[in-house]
Short mmCIF file of C-alpha atoms in Angstrom, two decimals:
data_model
loop_
_atom_site.label_atom_id
_atom_site.label_comp_id
_atom_site.label_asym_id
_atom_site.label_seq_id
_atom_site.Cartn_x
_atom_site.Cartn_y
_atom_site.Cartn_z
CA MET A 1 -19.56 48.21 -1.19
CA LYS A 2 -20.07 45.19 1.06
CA GLN A 3 -22.51 45.59 3.89
CA PRO A 4 -21.41 44.74 7.46
CA HIS A 5 -23.89 41.86 7.43
CA ASP A 6 -22.22 40.35 4.32
CA GLN A 7 -18.77 40.76 5.89
CA ASN A 8 -19.97 38.96 8.99
CA ASN A 9 -21.24 36.08 6.88
CA ILE A 10 -17.87 35.84 5.08
CA ILE A 11 -16.05 35.74 8.42
CA LEU A 12 -18.43 33.10 9.75
CA LYS A 13 -17.72 30.86 6.76
CA PHE A 14 -14.08 30.64 7.84
CA LEU A 15 -14.87 30.02 11.51
CA PRO A 16 -15.63 26.60 12.99
CA GLY A 17 -19.32 26.00 13.62
CA ILE A 18 -20.78 24.78 16.87
CA THR A 19 -20.37 21.12 15.87
CA SER A 20 -16.73 21.60 14.89
CA ILE A 21 -16.05 23.30 18.21
CA ILE A 22 -17.62 20.38 20.11
CA CYS A 23 -15.53 17.85 18.14
CA MET A 24 -12.28 19.78 18.66
CA CYS A 25 -12.94 20.33 22.35
CA SER A 26 -13.72 16.61 22.75
CA PHE A 27 -10.45 15.69 21.03
CA PHE A 28 -8.26 17.88 23.24
CA TYR A 29 -10.20 16.94 26.35
CA MET A 30 -9.55 13.23 25.75
CA LEU A 31 -5.93 13.89 24.76
CA PHE A 32 -5.02 15.88 27.85
CA THR A 33 -6.99 13.73 30.28
CA ALA A 34 -5.56 10.48 28.91
CA SER A 35 -3.25 10.14 31.91
CA THR A 36 -6.25 9.87 34.25
CA SER A 37 -8.25 7.54 32.00
CA LYS A 38 -8.98 4.11 33.43
CA ARG A 39 -9.84 2.78 29.98
CA ILE A 40 -6.67 3.29 27.94
CA PHE A 41 -4.49 0.17 28.15
CA SER A 42 -6.91 -1.36 30.66
CA SER A 43 -6.38 -4.69 28.90
CA PRO A 44 -3.00 -6.32 28.19
CA ASP A 45 -4.16 -7.06 24.63
CA TYR A 46 -2.12 -4.15 23.30
CA ASN A 47 1.02 -6.19 24.01
CA TRP A 48 -0.19 -8.90 21.63
CA ILE A 49 -1.40 -6.37 19.04
CA ILE A 50 1.97 -4.63 18.82
CA LYS A 51 3.96 -7.86 18.77
CA THR A 52 1.81 -9.40 16.06
CA GLY A 53 2.09 -6.23 13.98
CA GLU A 54 5.86 -6.37 14.38
CA TRP A 55 5.94 -9.98 13.17
CA ILE A 56 3.77 -9.16 10.13
CA TYR A 57 6.07 -6.29 9.18
CA LYS A 58 9.33 -8.17 9.64
CA ASN A 59 8.14 -11.37 7.97
CA HIS A 60 6.08 -9.74 5.20
CA GLY A 61 3.21 -12.14 5.75
CA ILE A 62 0.16 -12.99 7.84
CA PRO A 63 0.64 -15.67 10.53
CA HIS A 64 -1.51 -18.80 10.42
CA THR A 65 -0.04 -20.47 13.50
CA ASN A 66 1.04 -19.17 16.89
CA ILE A 67 4.17 -17.41 15.69
CA LEU A 68 4.48 -15.69 19.06
CA GLY A 69 5.06 -19.15 20.57
CA THR A 70 8.14 -19.79 18.44
CA ASN A 71 10.53 -22.40 19.90
CA PHE A 72 7.81 -23.67 22.25
CA PRO A 73 6.16 -26.64 20.46
CA GLN A 74 3.30 -26.86 22.96
CA ILE A 75 1.79 -23.62 21.66
CA GLU A 76 3.65 -23.03 18.39
CA HIS A 77 1.42 -25.46 16.46
CA ILE A 78 -1.85 -23.76 17.51
CA ASN A 79 -3.69 -22.41 14.47
CA TYR A 80 -4.18 -18.66 14.35
CA VAL A 81 -6.73 -16.65 12.41
CA VAL A 82 -5.38 -13.11 12.61
CA TYR A 83 -8.48 -11.39 11.25
CA GLN A 84 -7.34 -7.99 12.57
CA TRP A 85 -3.95 -7.98 10.82
CA LEU A 86 -4.25 -4.55 9.19
CA PHE A 87 -5.08 -2.85 12.49
CA LYS A 88 -2.10 -4.53 14.13
CA LEU A 89 0.24 -3.37 11.40
CA VAL A 90 -0.91 0.24 11.73
CA VAL A 91 -0.60 0.10 15.53
CA TYR A 92 2.92 -1.33 15.30
CA PHE A 93 4.11 1.48 13.01
CA ASP A 94 2.44 4.07 15.20
CA TYR A 95 4.09 2.66 18.33
CA LYS A 96 7.47 2.35 16.62
CA LEU A 97 7.42 5.99 15.49
CA LEU A 98 5.64 7.73 18.38
CA GLY A 99 5.64 5.34 21.33
CA VAL A 100 2.82 5.26 23.88
CA HIS A 101 1.94 8.90 23.14
CA GLY A 102 1.34 7.88 19.54
CA LEU A 103 -1.01 5.09 20.55
CA ILE A 104 -3.12 7.50 22.59
CA TRP A 105 -3.18 10.01 19.74
CA LEU A 106 -4.26 7.27 17.30
CA ILE A 107 -7.08 6.06 19.55
CA ILE A 108 -8.53 9.53 20.10
CA SER A 109 -8.10 10.55 16.45
CA ILE A 110 -10.15 7.56 15.26
CA LEU A 111 -12.91 8.31 17.77
CA ILE A 112 -13.09 12.01 16.87
CA LEU A 113 -13.14 11.27 13.14
CA SER A 114 -16.09 8.95 13.86
CA LEU A 115 -17.86 11.77 15.70
CA SER A 116 -17.12 14.13 12.80
CA VAL A 117 -18.50 11.74 10.17
CA ILE A 118 -21.67 11.29 12.25
CA ALA A 119 -22.05 15.08 12.44
CA VAL A 120 -21.54 15.52 8.69
CA THR A 121 -24.10 12.78 8.01
CA LEU A 122 -26.66 14.66 10.10
CA TYR A 123 -25.86 17.89 8.25
CA LYS A 124 -26.50 16.07 4.97
CA ARG A 125 -29.89 15.11 6.32
CA LYS A 126 -30.67 18.82 6.69
CA TYR A 127 -30.41 18.99 10.45
CA THR A 128 -29.16 22.29 11.85
CA GLY A 129 -26.00 22.69 13.87
CA MET A 130 -27.82 24.19 16.86
CA PRO A 131 -29.56 22.51 18.53
CA GLU A 132 -30.05 19.38 16.44
CA VAL A 133 -26.57 18.17 15.45
CA ALA A 134 -24.98 19.62 18.59
CA VAL A 135 -27.43 17.80 20.86
CA ALA A 136 -26.99 14.56 18.90
CA ILE A 137 -23.21 14.40 19.15
CA ILE A 138 -23.10 15.59 22.76
CA GLY A 139 -25.57 12.80 23.54
CA ILE A 140 -23.22 10.07 22.30
CA ILE A 141 -19.93 11.43 23.67
CA PRO A 142 -20.28 9.45 26.97
CA CYS A 143 -20.52 6.22 24.92
CA LEU A 144 -17.64 7.33 22.70
CA ILE A 145 -15.33 7.94 25.66
CA MET A 146 -16.09 4.41 26.91
CA PHE A 147 -14.17 3.07 23.89
CA GLU A 148 -11.05 5.10 24.57
CA ASP A 149 -8.82 2.04 24.33
CA LEU A 150 -6.45 0.36 21.89
CA ARG A 151 -8.91 -2.07 20.33
CA PRO A 152 -9.82 -2.67 16.68
CA PHE A 153 -13.51 -2.09 17.37
CA ILE A 154 -12.79 1.66 17.54
CA VAL A 155 -12.14 1.38 13.79
CA THR A 156 -15.47 -0.40 13.45
CA ILE A 157 -17.12 2.70 14.94
CA LEU A 158 -15.44 4.82 12.26
CA LEU A 159 -16.19 2.48 9.35
CA ALA A 160 -19.82 1.99 10.43
CA SER A 161 -20.17 5.78 10.59
CA ILE A 162 -18.79 6.03 7.05
CA LEU A 163 -21.20 3.31 5.92
CA ASN A 164 -24.10 5.33 7.30
CA PHE A 165 -22.81 8.44 5.53
CA ILE A 166 -22.65 6.59 2.21
CA LEU A 167 -26.17 5.21 2.66
CA VAL A 168 -27.50 8.71 3.38
CA TYR A 169 -25.43 10.89 1.05
CA LYS A 170 -25.38 8.54 -1.91
CA GLU A 171 -28.90 7.24 -1.43
CA LYS A 172 -29.83 7.62 -5.11
CA ASN A 173 -26.35 7.43 -6.55
CA LYS A 174 -24.82 4.32 -8.11
CA VAL A 175 -21.42 5.39 -6.81
CA LYS A 176 -22.31 3.79 -3.48
CA TRP A 177 -22.23 0.36 -5.12
CA VAL A 178 -18.49 0.95 -5.56
CA LEU A 179 -17.80 2.74 -2.29
CA ILE A 180 -19.56 0.21 -0.05
CA PRO A 181 -17.66 -2.88 -1.34
CA LEU A 182 -14.36 -0.99 -1.03
CA LEU A 183 -15.28 -0.10 2.54
CA PHE A 184 -15.99 -3.74 3.35
CA VAL A 185 -12.73 -4.99 1.85
CA LEU A 186 -10.97 -2.72 4.34
CA TRP A 187 -13.33 -3.56 7.20
CA ALA A 188 -13.03 -7.36 6.83
CA ASN A 189 -9.26 -7.06 7.31
CA ILE A 190 -9.50 -4.85 10.39
CA HIS A 191 -12.23 -6.18 12.68
CA LEU A 192 -15.00 -8.76 12.79
CA GLY A 193 -17.44 -5.87 13.31
CA PHE A 194 -17.88 -5.94 9.53
CA VAL A 195 -20.56 -8.59 10.19
CA PHE A 196 -22.63 -5.84 11.83
CA GLY A 197 -22.29 -3.86 8.60
CA ILE A 198 -23.47 -6.87 6.58
CA ILE A 199 -26.56 -7.20 8.81
CA TRP A 200 -27.27 -3.49 8.38
CA LEU A 201 -26.97 -3.69 4.60
CA PHE A 202 -29.16 -6.79 4.51
CA ILE A 203 -31.97 -4.92 6.27
CA GLU A 204 -31.52 -1.82 4.06
CA TYR A 205 -31.51 -3.84 0.83
CA LEU A 206 -34.32 -6.16 1.90
CA LEU A 207 -36.65 -3.26 2.69
CA THR A 208 -35.71 -1.65 -0.65
CA ALA A 209 -36.45 -4.94 -2.46
CA ILE A 210 -39.84 -5.23 -0.75
CA LYS A 211 -40.64 -1.62 -1.62
CA ASN A 212 -39.61 -2.08 -5.27
CA LYS A 213 -41.14 -5.57 -5.43
CA SER A 214 -37.92 -6.82 -6.96
CA PHE A 215 -35.15 -8.78 -5.32
CA LYS A 216 -32.66 -7.42 -7.84
CA SER A 217 -32.07 -4.76 -5.19
CA MET A 218 -30.36 -7.48 -3.14
CA LEU A 219 -27.62 -8.08 -5.73
CA PRO A 220 -25.27 -5.38 -4.37
CA LEU A 221 -25.41 -7.14 -1.00
CA LEU A 222 -24.22 -10.40 -2.54
CA PHE A 223 -21.32 -8.58 -4.18
CA THR A 224 -20.43 -6.87 -0.90
CA VAL A 225 -20.40 -10.19 0.97
CA ALA A 226 -18.23 -11.67 -1.78
CA VAL A 227 -15.56 -8.96 -1.49
CA THR A 228 -15.20 -9.61 2.25
CA LEU A 229 -13.57 -12.90 1.18
CA ILE A 230 -10.60 -10.81 0.05
CA ASN A 231 -8.65 -11.46 3.22
CA PRO A 232 -5.76 -13.77 4.18
CA ASN A 233 -8.17 -16.45 5.42
CA GLY A 234 -10.62 -16.30 2.52
CA TYR A 235 -13.92 -18.13 3.07
CA LYS A 236 -12.53 -19.70 6.27
CA LEU A 237 -13.03 -16.37 8.02
CA TYR A 238 -16.80 -16.90 8.34
CA PRO A 239 -16.67 -20.40 9.92
CA TYR A 240 -14.02 -19.10 12.29
CA LEU A 241 -16.23 -16.20 13.38
CA MET A 242 -19.08 -18.65 13.98
CA THR A 243 -16.72 -20.75 16.10
CA LEU A 244 -15.84 -17.68 18.16
CA GLY A 245 -19.48 -16.88 18.73
CA SER A 246 -20.22 -20.41 19.94
CA SER A 247 -17.23 -20.58 22.31
CA LYS A 248 -19.25 -20.35 25.53
CA PHE A 249 -16.51 -21.03 28.07
CA MET A 250 -14.02 -18.65 26.50
CA ASN A 251 -16.56 -15.88 26.03
CA ASN A 252 -17.47 -16.01 29.73
CA PHE A 253 -13.99 -14.73 30.52
CA ILE A 254 -14.06 -11.84 28.03
CA MET A 255 -15.13 -8.77 29.99
CA GLU A 256 -16.46 -6.92 26.95
CA LEU A 257 -18.99 -9.68 26.29
CA SER A 258 -20.53 -9.34 29.74
CA PRO A 259 -24.00 -7.73 30.07
CA ILE A 260 -24.16 -3.95 30.22
CA ASN A 261 -23.97 -2.30 33.63
CA PHE A 262 -24.94 1.26 34.43
CA HIS A 263 -22.31 2.24 36.98
CA ASN A 264 -21.55 5.08 34.57
CA LYS A 265 -24.42 7.51 35.16
CA LEU A 266 -23.82 9.37 31.91
CA LEU A 267 -24.13 6.09 30.03
CA LEU A 268 -27.40 5.36 31.80
CA VAL A 269 -28.70 8.83 30.87
CA THR A 270 -27.64 8.27 27.24
CA VAL A 271 -29.53 4.98 26.99
CA ILE A 272 -32.63 6.44 28.65
CA LEU A 273 -32.56 9.41 26.25
CA GLY A 274 -32.13 6.96 23.37
CA ILE A 275 -35.27 5.12 24.41
CA LEU A 276 -37.26 8.34 24.94
CA THR A 277 -36.19 9.84 21.60
CA PHE A 278 -37.04 6.58 19.81
CA ALA A 279 -40.55 6.71 21.27
CA TYR A 280 -40.91 10.46 20.62
CA THR A 281 -39.94 10.18 16.93
CA THR A 282 -42.12 7.17 16.11
CA GLN A 283 -44.28 9.15 13.66
CA SER A 284 -41.38 10.94 11.99
CA LYS A 285 -40.74 10.12 8.32
CA ALA A 286 -37.22 11.55 8.50
CA ILE A 287 -35.93 8.31 10.01
CA ARG A 288 -35.72 5.29 7.72
CA PRO A 289 -37.47 2.03 8.72
CA ALA A 290 -34.11 0.27 8.51
CA GLU A 291 -32.73 2.65 11.13
CA ARG A 292 -35.59 1.84 13.50
CA ILE A 293 -34.92 -1.87 13.08
CA MET A 294 -31.18 -1.34 13.65
CA TRP A 295 -31.97 0.71 16.76
CA VAL A 296 -33.84 -2.25 18.25
CA ILE A 297 -31.09 -4.68 17.24
CA THR A 298 -28.20 -2.58 18.60
CA LEU A 299 -29.91 -1.78 21.89
CA THR A 300 -30.73 -5.47 22.40
CA MET A 301 -27.15 -6.47 21.55
CA SER A 302 -25.82 -3.85 23.98
CA LEU A 303 -27.90 -5.18 26.86
CA PHE A 304 -26.19 -8.55 26.42
CA SER A 305 -22.69 -7.29 25.62
CA ILE A 306 -20.90 -4.09 26.63
CA ARG A 307 -18.83 -4.24 23.44
CA HIS A 308 -21.90 -3.68 21.29
CA LEU A 309 -22.45 -0.26 22.81
CA CYS A 310 -20.19 0.98 20.02
CA PHE A 311 -23.06 0.41 17.57
CA LEU A 312 -25.36 2.69 19.57
CA ILE A 313 -22.92 5.50 18.76
CA ILE A 314 -23.85 5.18 15.09
CA ILE A 315 -27.59 4.53 15.45
CA PHE A 316 -28.66 6.86 18.27
CA PRO A 317 -27.64 10.29 16.83
CA VAL A 318 -30.37 10.59 14.21
CA PHE A 319 -33.00 9.94 16.89
CA PHE A 320 -31.44 12.60 19.14
CA ALA A 321 -31.32 15.05 16.23
CA GLU A 322 -34.89 14.39 15.12
CA ALA A 323 -36.23 14.71 18.66
CA SER A 324 -34.35 18.01 18.99
CA ARG A 325 -35.87 19.23 15.74
CA LEU A 326 -39.37 18.30 16.86
CA TYR A 327 -39.15 19.58 20.40
CA LEU A 328 -36.14 21.72 21.31
CA SER A 329 -35.72 23.92 18.25
CA LYS A 330 -38.79 26.07 18.82
CA TYR A 331 -37.78 26.80 22.40
CA ILE A 332 -34.12 27.53 21.66
CA ASN A 333 -35.06 29.87 18.80
CA LEU A 334 -37.05 31.92 21.27
CA VAL A 335 -33.90 32.50 23.33
CA ILE A 336 -31.14 32.91 20.73
CA ASN A 337 -30.88 33.40 17.01
CA THR A 338 -29.57 30.04 15.79
CA GLU A 339 -29.04 31.15 12.19
CA ASN A 340 -25.29 31.50 12.62
CA TYR A 341 -25.08 28.10 14.31
CA SER A 342 -27.09 26.26 11.70
CA LYS A 343 -25.02 26.62 8.56
CA GLU A 344 -24.53 23.40 6.64
CA LYS A 345 -21.08 24.56 5.53
CA ASP A 346 -19.63 23.92 8.94
CA ASN A 347 -16.44 22.09 7.88
CA VAL A 348 -16.48 19.54 10.69
CA ILE A 349 -14.05 17.11 9.06
CA LEU A 350 -11.60 19.90 8.23
CA TRP A 351 -11.56 21.33 11.75
CA SER A 352 -11.30 17.87 13.28
CA LEU A 353 -8.32 17.14 11.05
CA ILE A 354 -6.75 20.44 12.12
CA ALA A 355 -7.21 19.40 15.76
CA ILE A 356 -5.69 15.98 15.00
CA VAL A 357 -2.63 17.56 13.33
CA ILE A 358 -2.15 19.90 16.31
CA GLY A 359 -2.52 16.84 18.53
CA LEU A 360 0.20 15.14 16.49
CA ILE A 361 2.55 18.04 17.25
CA PHE A 362 1.77 17.61 20.95
CA THR A 363 2.43 13.89 20.49
CA PHE A 364 5.87 14.43 18.95
CA ASN A 365 6.73 16.80 21.79
CA LYS A 366 5.17 14.49 24.42
CA SER A 367 3.23 17.49 25.69
CA PHE A 368 0.56 15.43 27.42
CA ALA A 369 0.90 12.86 30.17
CA VAL A 370 0.25 9.17 29.51
CA PRO A 371 -1.50 6.78 31.89
CA ALA A 372 0.53 4.46 34.07
CA GLN A 373 0.54 1.20 32.16
CA ARG A 374 -0.62 -1.80 34.13
CA LYS A 375 2.50 -3.91 34.53
CA VAL A 376 3.01 -6.91 36.77
CA LEU A 377 6.45 -7.93 35.56
CA THR A 378 9.18 -6.20 37.53
CA THR A 379 12.68 -5.30 36.39
CA GLY A 380 14.08 -7.67 38.99
CA PHE A 381 12.02 -10.62 37.75
CA ILE A 382 12.93 -9.99 34.10
CA LYS A 383 16.61 -9.81 35.11
CA TYR A 384 16.24 -13.09 37.00
CA LEU A 385 14.68 -14.80 33.96
CA ASN A 386 17.49 -13.58 31.72
CA GLN A 387 20.04 -14.99 34.14
CA ASN A 388 18.09 -18.23 34.64
CA PRO A 389 16.21 -18.77 31.36
CA PRO A 390 13.29 -21.25 31.56
CA THR A 391 13.53 -24.10 29.08
CA SER A 392 9.77 -24.55 28.69
CA LEU A 393 6.51 -22.66 29.02
CA ILE A 394 5.68 -20.82 32.25
CA LEU A 395 2.33 -21.49 33.89
CA THR A 396 0.75 -18.15 34.77
CA ASP A 397 -2.34 -15.98 34.32
CA GLU A 398 -3.12 -14.26 31.03
CA PHE A 399 -1.91 -10.86 32.27
CA ILE A 400 1.62 -12.02 33.05
CA GLY A 401 1.47 -14.17 29.91
CA SER A 402 0.88 -11.07 27.77
CA GLU A 403 3.67 -9.16 29.48
CA LEU A 404 6.12 -12.02 29.00
CA LEU A 405 5.28 -11.81 25.32
CA PHE A 406 6.02 -8.09 25.16
CA TYR A 407 8.96 -7.60 27.54
CA THR A 408 10.84 -10.90 27.28
CA LYS A 409 11.67 -13.76 24.93
CA TYR A 410 9.97 -16.27 27.22
CA ARG A 411 6.41 -17.52 26.88
CA ALA A 412 3.43 -18.63 28.94
CA PHE A 413 0.87 -21.29 28.12
CA MET A 414 -1.55 -18.51 27.19
CA ASP A 415 -1.78 -14.74 26.93
CA SER A 416 -4.88 -12.55 27.01
CA ARG A 417 -5.94 -13.29 23.41
CA PHE A 418 -8.26 -16.19 24.25
CA ASP A 419 -9.79 -16.21 20.77
CA MET A 420 -6.43 -17.23 19.29
CA TYR A 421 -6.28 -20.38 21.41
CA GLY A 422 -9.83 -21.69 21.05
CA ASP A 423 -12.51 -22.66 23.52
CA LYS A 424 -11.19 -26.15 24.33
CA TYR A 425 -7.69 -24.92 25.12
CA VAL A 426 -8.96 -22.04 27.28
CA GLN A 427 -11.30 -24.33 29.22
CA GLU A 428 -8.52 -26.85 29.87
CA TYR A 429 -6.20 -24.06 30.94
CA TYR A 430 -8.63 -22.64 33.48
CA GLU A 431 -10.20 -25.82 34.79
CA THR A 432 -7.11 -27.99 35.07
CA LEU A 433 -4.02 -25.84 35.08
CA LEU A 434 -4.62 -22.62 36.98
CA PRO A 435 -6.72 -24.07 39.83
CA GLN A 436 -5.10 -27.30 40.99
CA ALA A 437 -7.53 -30.06 39.98
CA LYS A 438 -7.78 -33.40 41.78
CA ASN A 439 -5.42 -34.98 39.27
CA TRP A 440 -3.18 -31.92 39.03
CA LYS A 441 0.05 -33.89 39.46
CA THR A 442 -0.74 -36.01 36.40
CA LEU A 443 -1.71 -32.93 34.41
CA TYR A 444 1.48 -31.10 35.33
CA ILE A 445 3.56 -34.08 34.23
CA LYS A 446 1.55 -34.37 31.00
CA LYS A 447 2.03 -30.68 30.22
CA ASN A 448 5.68 -30.74 31.35
CA ILE A 449 5.11 -27.85 33.74
CA LYS A 450 8.35 -26.83 35.41
CA TYR A 451 7.76 -23.12 36.10
CA ILE A 452 4.96 -21.17 37.72
CA ALA A 453 4.74 -17.36 37.91
CA ARG A 454 1.80 -15.81 39.70
CA GLN A 455 0.89 -12.50 41.23
CA ASN A 456 1.50 -12.58 44.98
CA LYS A 457 -2.14 -11.77 45.71
CA ASP A 458 -3.25 -14.87 43.78
CA LEU A 459 -0.94 -17.40 45.41
CA ILE A 460 0.50 -16.18 48.72
CA GLY A 461 -1.46 -17.53 51.68
CA THR A 462 -3.57 -19.93 49.57
CA PRO A 463 -3.83 -23.73 49.91
CA ASN A 464 -2.43 -24.00 46.38
CA LEU A 465 0.95 -22.64 47.45
CA LYS A 466 1.18 -25.01 50.40
CA LEU A 467 0.17 -27.90 48.16
CA LEU A 468 2.88 -27.04 45.63
CA MET A 469 5.56 -26.56 48.28
CA SER A 470 4.78 -29.96 49.80
CA ASN A 471 5.02 -31.67 46.41
CA GLY A 472 8.47 -30.74 45.24
CA TRP A 473 8.15 -27.08 44.24
CA LYS A 474 10.30 -24.27 45.62
CA ILE A 475 10.23 -20.47 45.49
CA ALA A 476 13.01 -19.37 43.15
CA TYR A 477 12.16 -15.68 43.06
CA GLN A 478 9.80 -13.35 44.87
CA ASP A 479 9.27 -9.59 45.04
CA LYS A 480 6.39 -7.26 45.92
CA LYS A 481 4.37 -8.30 42.87
CA ILE A 482 5.44 -11.76 41.69
CA ILE A 483 6.21 -15.15 43.10
CA TYR A 484 8.07 -17.60 40.84
CA LEU A 485 8.28 -21.31 41.58
CA ILE A 486 10.28 -24.07 39.91
CA LYS A 487 10.10 -27.82 40.19
CA LYS A 488 12.93 -29.23 42.32
#
């Protein structure tokens, strides 16, 4: 006859552990507060992502020139390196099947799976669910929520988390030499964040080679780098990424590459805790030397670029968990019995997948509200364009340019994807076209500029409008948001 204690243990095996509960609660919290999020669709890039995915699907190929500028020779010839093609294809299908609700569900699902993989990795390192793993994942949730947007770097968070899991779980298993290259084949076709993974592996393998006094340990790294060449651009991908990194003018206009700010108090607390836990766990042997080096690298990168905060999500947790083990555990055990919260068999991935499936049902039924999408183009302006189609490119800002791409068949000189146009083109666009330069008349003639569409707030009441009006331009359309001028 089974004892009550044994029955309780059996029941507990089928219940979600503390970490699973945190992951599920985080998923539904983000899903049902999506409508109030200021991050989702904060950038017009999603217009370009969906449209590029649509082109890839319909044309069964990867574009190498500005296919979204078709019929407009001034931009059609521009070379494209669509290094995120696989992400765009997935997003297009998701949007086609489930609409905006589906995009939100996809974003949050990827983030929660990342959180789940991080939790499982900590379990594999023998950390307990309460307080160690629980504290670790709660500590990085503020950073995770910051990336609640339709960008390919959310997949980088997931794939980097999986890389860490493989390095930990398969530490002495040759299977990882197969799994890691397969991971990088996928990663190199989704986001340039795979370079971060290469740097991480280099440090891991180099320290192993030094320890073993044999550089044969570096051979798997060479193979991994080689398989990243399995992409539509082949070896040209690396020179292109170097070009992006050295594009100073263009990068100055990319918000995500700006230095970190701490307006978000939770983010500030997270970074401070990260620094304190790093210092507190200095003597711990549970943390690999490579992880300490990566901690320094990722924190430094984050101070110079907000985008790189995503890497802190992968590196910080083990420091939070180890600090909890060294300090908090003894105090929490005095208050509650953590035995039932510490089981390694907490099926975090399973329960997160259950939450994601339930979220998919909500998505089909449109049971949660979606945020108001930032849209400058008005129905009246689109109707006007259809009735009076422009015969050449429209001069406008990147926001309207991206919306023209998504909602109409007309095009601007540039949309929000600066990296597709190159540093020289972006600099010329900003310095000579948008602000009227001294020789603006010559430039407008050279570029054959016949149409200008700007947001009212950017043109109404400015010297630029008066200058245009006195030099042969007239207002053809105007509403509460947009002013549209044509050359007489």
